[in-house]
mmCIF file of C-alpha atoms and ligand atoms in Angstrom:
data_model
loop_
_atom_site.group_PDB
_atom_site.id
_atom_site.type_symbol
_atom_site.label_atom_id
_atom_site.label_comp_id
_atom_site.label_asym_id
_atom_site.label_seq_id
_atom_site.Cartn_x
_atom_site.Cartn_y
_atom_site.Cartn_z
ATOM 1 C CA UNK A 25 29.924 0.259 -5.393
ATOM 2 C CA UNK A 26 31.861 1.987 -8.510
ATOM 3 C CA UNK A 27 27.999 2.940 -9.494
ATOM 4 C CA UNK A 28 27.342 5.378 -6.261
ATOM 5 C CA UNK A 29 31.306 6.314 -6.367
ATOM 6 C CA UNK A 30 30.508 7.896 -9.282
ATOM 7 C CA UNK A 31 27.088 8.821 -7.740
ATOM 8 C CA UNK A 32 28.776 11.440 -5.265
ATOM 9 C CA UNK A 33 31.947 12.312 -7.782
ATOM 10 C CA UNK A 34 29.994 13.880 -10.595
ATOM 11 C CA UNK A 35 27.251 15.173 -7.875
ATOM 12 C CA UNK A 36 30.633 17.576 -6.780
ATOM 13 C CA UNK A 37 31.216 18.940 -10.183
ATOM 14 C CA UNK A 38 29.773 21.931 -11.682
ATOM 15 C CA UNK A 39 26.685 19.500 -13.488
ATOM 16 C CA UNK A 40 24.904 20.005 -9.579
ATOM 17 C CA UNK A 41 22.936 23.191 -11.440
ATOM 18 C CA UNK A 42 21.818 20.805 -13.805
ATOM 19 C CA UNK A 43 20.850 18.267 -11.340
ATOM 20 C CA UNK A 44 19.313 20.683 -9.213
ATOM 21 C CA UNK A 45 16.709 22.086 -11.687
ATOM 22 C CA UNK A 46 15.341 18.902 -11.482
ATOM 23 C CA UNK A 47 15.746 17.675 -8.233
ATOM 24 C CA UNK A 48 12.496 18.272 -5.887
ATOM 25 C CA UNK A 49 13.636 20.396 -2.794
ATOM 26 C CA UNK A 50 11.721 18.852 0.294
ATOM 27 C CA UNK A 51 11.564 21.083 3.000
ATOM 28 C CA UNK A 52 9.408 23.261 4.705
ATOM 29 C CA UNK A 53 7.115 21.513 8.196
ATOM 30 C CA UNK A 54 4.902 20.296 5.682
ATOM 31 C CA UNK A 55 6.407 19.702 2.571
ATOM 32 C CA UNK A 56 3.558 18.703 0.072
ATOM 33 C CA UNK A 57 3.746 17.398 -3.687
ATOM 34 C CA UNK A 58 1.696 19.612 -5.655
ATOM 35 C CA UNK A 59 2.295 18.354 -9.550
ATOM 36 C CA UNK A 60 0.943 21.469 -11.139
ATOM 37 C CA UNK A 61 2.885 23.947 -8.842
ATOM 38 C CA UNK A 62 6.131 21.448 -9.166
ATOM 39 C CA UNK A 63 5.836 20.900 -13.202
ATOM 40 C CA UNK A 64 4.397 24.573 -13.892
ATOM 41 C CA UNK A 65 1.719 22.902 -15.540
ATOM 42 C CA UNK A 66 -1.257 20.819 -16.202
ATOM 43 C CA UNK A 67 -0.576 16.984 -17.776
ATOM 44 C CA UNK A 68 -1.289 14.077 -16.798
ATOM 45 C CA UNK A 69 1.566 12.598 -14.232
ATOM 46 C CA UNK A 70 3.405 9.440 -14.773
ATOM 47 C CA UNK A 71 5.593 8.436 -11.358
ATOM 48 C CA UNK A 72 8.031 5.606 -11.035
ATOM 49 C CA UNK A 73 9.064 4.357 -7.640
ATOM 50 C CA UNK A 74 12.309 2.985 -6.584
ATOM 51 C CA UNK A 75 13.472 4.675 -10.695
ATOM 52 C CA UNK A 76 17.351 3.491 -9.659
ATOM 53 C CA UNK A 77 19.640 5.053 -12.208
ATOM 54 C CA UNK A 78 16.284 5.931 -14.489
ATOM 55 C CA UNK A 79 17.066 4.368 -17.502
ATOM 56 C CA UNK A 80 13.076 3.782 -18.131
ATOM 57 C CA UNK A 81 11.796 6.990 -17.098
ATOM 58 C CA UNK A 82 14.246 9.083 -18.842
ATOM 59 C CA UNK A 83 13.278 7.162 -22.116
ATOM 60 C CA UNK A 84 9.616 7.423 -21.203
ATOM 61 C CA UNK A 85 9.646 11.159 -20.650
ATOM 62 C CA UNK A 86 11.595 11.888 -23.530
ATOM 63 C CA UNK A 87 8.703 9.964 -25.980
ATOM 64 C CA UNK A 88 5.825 11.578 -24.044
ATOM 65 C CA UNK A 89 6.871 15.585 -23.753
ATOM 66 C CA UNK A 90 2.807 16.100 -23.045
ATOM 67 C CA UNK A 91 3.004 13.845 -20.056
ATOM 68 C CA UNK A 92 4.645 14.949 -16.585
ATOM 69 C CA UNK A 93 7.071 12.325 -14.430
ATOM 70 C CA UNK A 94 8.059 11.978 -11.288
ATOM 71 C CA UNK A 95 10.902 10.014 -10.528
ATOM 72 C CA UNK A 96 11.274 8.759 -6.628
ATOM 73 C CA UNK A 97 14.391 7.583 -5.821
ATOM 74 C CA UNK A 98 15.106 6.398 -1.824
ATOM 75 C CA UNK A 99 19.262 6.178 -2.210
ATOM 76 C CA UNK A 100 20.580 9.827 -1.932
ATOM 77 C CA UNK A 101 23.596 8.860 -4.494
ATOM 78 C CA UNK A 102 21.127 6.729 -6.790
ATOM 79 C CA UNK A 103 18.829 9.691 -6.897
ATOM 80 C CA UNK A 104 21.792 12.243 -7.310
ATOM 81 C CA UNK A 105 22.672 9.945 -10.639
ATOM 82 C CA UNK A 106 19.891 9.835 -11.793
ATOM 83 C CA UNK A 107 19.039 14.103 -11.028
ATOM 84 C CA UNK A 108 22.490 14.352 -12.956
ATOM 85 C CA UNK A 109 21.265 12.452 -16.338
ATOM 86 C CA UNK A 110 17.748 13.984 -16.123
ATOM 87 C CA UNK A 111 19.399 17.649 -15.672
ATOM 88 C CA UNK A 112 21.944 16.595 -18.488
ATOM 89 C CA UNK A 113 19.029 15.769 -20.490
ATOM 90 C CA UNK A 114 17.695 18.864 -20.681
ATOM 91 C CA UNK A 115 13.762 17.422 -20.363
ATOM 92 C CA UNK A 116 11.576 19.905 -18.633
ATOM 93 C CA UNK A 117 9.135 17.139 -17.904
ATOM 94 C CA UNK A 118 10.858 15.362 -15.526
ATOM 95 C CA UNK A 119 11.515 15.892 -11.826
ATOM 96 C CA UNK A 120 13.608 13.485 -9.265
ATOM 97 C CA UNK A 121 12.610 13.434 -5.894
ATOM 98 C CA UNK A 122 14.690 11.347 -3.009
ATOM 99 C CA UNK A 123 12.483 10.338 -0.650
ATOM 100 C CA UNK A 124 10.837 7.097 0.799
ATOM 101 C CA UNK A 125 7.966 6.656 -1.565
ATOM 102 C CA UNK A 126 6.135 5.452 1.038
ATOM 103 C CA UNK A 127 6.048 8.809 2.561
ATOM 104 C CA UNK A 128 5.208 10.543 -0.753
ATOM 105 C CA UNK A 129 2.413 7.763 -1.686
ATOM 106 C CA UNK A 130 0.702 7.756 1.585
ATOM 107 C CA UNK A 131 0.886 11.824 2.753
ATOM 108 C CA UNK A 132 2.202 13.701 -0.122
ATOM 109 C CA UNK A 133 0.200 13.483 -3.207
ATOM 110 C CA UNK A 134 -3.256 15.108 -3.738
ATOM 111 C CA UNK A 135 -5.907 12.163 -4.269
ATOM 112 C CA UNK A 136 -6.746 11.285 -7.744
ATOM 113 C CA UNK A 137 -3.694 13.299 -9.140
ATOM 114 C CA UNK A 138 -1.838 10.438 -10.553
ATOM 115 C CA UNK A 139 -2.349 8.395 -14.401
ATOM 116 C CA UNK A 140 0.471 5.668 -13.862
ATOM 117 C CA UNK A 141 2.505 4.153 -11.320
ATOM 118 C CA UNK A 142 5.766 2.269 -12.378
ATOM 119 C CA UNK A 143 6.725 0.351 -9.613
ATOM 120 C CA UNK A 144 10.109 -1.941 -10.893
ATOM 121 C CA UNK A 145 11.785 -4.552 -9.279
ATOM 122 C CA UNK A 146 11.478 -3.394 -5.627
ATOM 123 C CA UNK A 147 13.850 -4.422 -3.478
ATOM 124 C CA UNK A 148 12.730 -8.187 -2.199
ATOM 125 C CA UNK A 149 13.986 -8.172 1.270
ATOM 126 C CA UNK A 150 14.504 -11.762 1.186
ATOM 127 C CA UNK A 151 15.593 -12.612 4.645
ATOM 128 C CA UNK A 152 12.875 -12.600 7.117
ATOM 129 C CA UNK A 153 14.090 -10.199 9.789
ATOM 130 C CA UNK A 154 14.286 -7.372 6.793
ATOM 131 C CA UNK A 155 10.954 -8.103 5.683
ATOM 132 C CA UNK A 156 9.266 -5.114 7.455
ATOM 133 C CA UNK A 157 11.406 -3.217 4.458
ATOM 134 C CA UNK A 158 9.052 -3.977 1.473
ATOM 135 C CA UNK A 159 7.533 -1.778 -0.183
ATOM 136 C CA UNK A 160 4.288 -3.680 -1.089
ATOM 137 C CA UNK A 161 1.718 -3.447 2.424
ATOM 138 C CA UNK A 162 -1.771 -3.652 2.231
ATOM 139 C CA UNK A 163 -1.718 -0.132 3.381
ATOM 140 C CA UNK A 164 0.996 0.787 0.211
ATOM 141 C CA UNK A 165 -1.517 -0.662 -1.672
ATOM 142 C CA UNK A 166 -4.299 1.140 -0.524
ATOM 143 C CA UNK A 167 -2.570 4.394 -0.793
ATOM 144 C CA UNK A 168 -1.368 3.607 -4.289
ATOM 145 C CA UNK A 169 -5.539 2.984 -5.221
ATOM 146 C CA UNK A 170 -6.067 6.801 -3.639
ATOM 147 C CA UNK A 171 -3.680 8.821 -5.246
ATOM 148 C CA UNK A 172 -4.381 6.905 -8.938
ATOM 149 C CA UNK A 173 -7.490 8.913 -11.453
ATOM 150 C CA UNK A 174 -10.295 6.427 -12.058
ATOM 151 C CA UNK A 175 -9.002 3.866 -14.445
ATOM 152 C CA UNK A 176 -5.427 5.190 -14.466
ATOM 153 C CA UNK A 177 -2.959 2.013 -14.289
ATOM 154 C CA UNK A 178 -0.249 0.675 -11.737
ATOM 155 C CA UNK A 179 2.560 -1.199 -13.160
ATOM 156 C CA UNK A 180 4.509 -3.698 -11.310
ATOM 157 C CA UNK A 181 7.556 -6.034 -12.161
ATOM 158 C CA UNK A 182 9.699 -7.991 -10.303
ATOM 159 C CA UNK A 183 12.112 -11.465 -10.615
ATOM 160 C CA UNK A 184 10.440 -12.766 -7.258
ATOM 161 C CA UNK A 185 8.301 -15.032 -8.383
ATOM 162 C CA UNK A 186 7.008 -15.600 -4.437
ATOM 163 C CA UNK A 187 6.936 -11.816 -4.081
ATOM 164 C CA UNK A 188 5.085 -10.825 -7.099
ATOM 165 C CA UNK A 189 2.597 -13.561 -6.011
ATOM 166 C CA UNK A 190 2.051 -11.712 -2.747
ATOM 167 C CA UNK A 191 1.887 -8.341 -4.296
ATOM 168 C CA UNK A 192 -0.771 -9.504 -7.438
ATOM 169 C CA UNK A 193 -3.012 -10.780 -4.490
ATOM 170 C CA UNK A 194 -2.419 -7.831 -1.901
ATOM 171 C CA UNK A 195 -3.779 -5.540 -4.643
ATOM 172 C CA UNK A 196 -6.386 -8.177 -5.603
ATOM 173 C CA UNK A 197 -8.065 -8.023 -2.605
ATOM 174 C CA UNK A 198 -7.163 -4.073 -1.671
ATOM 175 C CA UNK A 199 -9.505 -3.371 -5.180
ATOM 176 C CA UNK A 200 -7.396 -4.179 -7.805
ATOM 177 C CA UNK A 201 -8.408 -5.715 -10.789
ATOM 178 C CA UNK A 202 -5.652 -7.016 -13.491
ATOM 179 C CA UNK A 203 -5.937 -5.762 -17.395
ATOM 180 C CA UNK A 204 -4.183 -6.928 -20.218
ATOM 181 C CA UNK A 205 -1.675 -3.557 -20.562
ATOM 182 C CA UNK A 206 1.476 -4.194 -21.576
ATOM 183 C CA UNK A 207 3.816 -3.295 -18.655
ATOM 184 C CA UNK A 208 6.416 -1.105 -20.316
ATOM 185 C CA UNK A 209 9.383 -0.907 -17.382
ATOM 186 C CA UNK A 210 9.039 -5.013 -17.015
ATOM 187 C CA UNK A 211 11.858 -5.132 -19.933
ATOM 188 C CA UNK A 212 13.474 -1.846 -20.285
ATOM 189 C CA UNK A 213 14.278 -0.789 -16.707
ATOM 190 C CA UNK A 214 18.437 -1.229 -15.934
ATOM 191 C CA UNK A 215 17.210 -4.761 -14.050
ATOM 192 C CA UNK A 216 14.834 -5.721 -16.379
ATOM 193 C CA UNK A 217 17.777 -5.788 -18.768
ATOM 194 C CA UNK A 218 20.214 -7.348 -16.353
ATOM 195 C CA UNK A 219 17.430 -9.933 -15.802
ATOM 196 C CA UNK A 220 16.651 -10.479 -19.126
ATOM 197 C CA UNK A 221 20.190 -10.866 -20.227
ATOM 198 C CA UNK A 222 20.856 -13.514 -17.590
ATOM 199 C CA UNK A 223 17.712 -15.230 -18.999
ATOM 200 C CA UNK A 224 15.952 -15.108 -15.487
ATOM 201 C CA UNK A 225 11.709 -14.724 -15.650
ATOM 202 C CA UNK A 226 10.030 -11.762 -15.356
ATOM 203 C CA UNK A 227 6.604 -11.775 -13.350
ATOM 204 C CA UNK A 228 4.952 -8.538 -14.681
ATOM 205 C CA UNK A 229 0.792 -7.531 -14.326
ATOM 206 C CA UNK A 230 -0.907 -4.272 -15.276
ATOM 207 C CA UNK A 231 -3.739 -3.372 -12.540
ATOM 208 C CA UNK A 232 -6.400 -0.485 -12.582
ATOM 209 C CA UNK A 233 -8.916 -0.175 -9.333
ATOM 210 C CA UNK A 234 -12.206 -1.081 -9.101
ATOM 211 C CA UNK A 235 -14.402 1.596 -8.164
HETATM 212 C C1 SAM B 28 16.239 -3.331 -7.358
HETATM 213 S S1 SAM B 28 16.354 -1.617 -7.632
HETATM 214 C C2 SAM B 28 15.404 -1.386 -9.125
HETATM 215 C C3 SAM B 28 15.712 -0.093 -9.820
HETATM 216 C C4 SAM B 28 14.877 0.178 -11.078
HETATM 217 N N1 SAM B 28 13.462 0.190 -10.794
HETATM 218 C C5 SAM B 28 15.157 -0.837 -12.154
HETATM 219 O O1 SAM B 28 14.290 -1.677 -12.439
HETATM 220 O O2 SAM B 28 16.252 -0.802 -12.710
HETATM 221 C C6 SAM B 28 15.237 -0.978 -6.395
HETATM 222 C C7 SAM B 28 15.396 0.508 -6.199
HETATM 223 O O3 SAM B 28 14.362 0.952 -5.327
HETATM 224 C C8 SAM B 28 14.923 1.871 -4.403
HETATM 225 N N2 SAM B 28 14.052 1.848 -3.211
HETATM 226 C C9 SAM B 28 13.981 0.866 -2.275
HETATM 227 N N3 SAM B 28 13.059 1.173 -1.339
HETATM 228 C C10 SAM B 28 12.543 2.378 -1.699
HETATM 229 C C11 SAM B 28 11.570 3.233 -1.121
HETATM 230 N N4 SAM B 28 10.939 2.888 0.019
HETATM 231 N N5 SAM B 28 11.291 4.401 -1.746
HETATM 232 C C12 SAM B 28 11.926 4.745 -2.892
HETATM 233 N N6 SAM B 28 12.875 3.982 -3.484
HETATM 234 C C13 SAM B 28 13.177 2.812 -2.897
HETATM 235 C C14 SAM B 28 16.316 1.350 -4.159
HETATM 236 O O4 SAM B 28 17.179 2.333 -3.620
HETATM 237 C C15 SAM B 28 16.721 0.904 -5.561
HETATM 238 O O5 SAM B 28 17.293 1.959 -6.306
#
């Protein structure tokens, strides 16, 4: 709660300019992402879904300047955070957008446009009227496998050991094969450290499509 307080009190002070030189404008009747009109550029593009505060991808794009990401955030105070440390940043290669990623994974994005997915500890929905709420569908999945280049990976965490066995075997059988990456978010995201801390397991796979 004291996290989005200070969400909307530092999204009223003067950083907003910052903020909003990364934050992704959707309007217009058919808003589009196109990542070399958005970035101004051509490099290969890195998005994390559901990036909370972004502790990972503000780390990430800081160590990879020659990479572009895109950080999707659903919670308008989480995502105005988060467009406050990545204006304050001053990184040029990062964008937020607040949006449901759902929307932006299965309408937004050219196909083939995308060289990682970081997809964190998404929200579990445990009780079974809220389930329609996930993230992970067969259809997610199958949009995911569109947007991603040939061989470019999807990276998935999460402490739900009975969700992360649904989600490895959704993408198993929507074309997904499993590689021996190392997922990079699955201990340096803000959960992955709260997890970690309180010694709870981490179920974490690396998966590229078969084509
Ligand atoms: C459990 S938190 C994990 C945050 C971050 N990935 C981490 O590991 O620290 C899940 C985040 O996903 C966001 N989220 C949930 N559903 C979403 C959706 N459909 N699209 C985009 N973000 C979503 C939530 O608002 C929340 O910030």
């Amino acid at each position: 709660m004291s996290r989005l307080r200070k969400g909307s009190r530092v999204w009223r002070d003067e950083e907003v300019s910052a903020a909003s030189r990364v934050l992704v404008a959707c309007a217009g009747p058919y808003f589009t992402i196109e990542p070399r009109t958005l970035f101004e550029r051509a490099a290969p593009l890195e998005i994390e879904i559901g990036a909370g505060r972004g502790d990972f991808i503000l780390e990430r794009a800081a160590k990879a300047p020659e990479r572009n990401f895109l950080a999707v955030e659903l919670a308008a105070t989480i995502a105005q955070l988060m467009a406050v440390r990545a204006g304050r940043s001053g990184l040029t290669n990062l964008k937020v957008v607040r949006m449901d990623a759902r929307t932006l994974v299965n309408l937004m994005l050219p196909e083939a446009s995308v060289d990682a997915f970081h997809i964190y500890f998404p929200d579990p929905w445990p009780k079974e009227r809220h389930l329609k709420h996930r993230l992970f569908t067969e259809w997610f999945a199958a949009s995911l496998k569109v947007r991603l280049r040939p061989q470019a990976p999807l990276f998935v965490a999460t402490d739900v050991a009975g969700y992360a066995e649904e989600i490895f075997a959704m993408l198993g059988e929507g074309g997904f094969v499993r590689t021996e990456l190392a997922v990079p978010g699955a201990e340096s995201t803000g959960f992955a450290q709260r997890f970690r801390a309180a010694g709870k397991p981490i179920h974490a796979g690396a998966f590229v499509a078969r084509r």
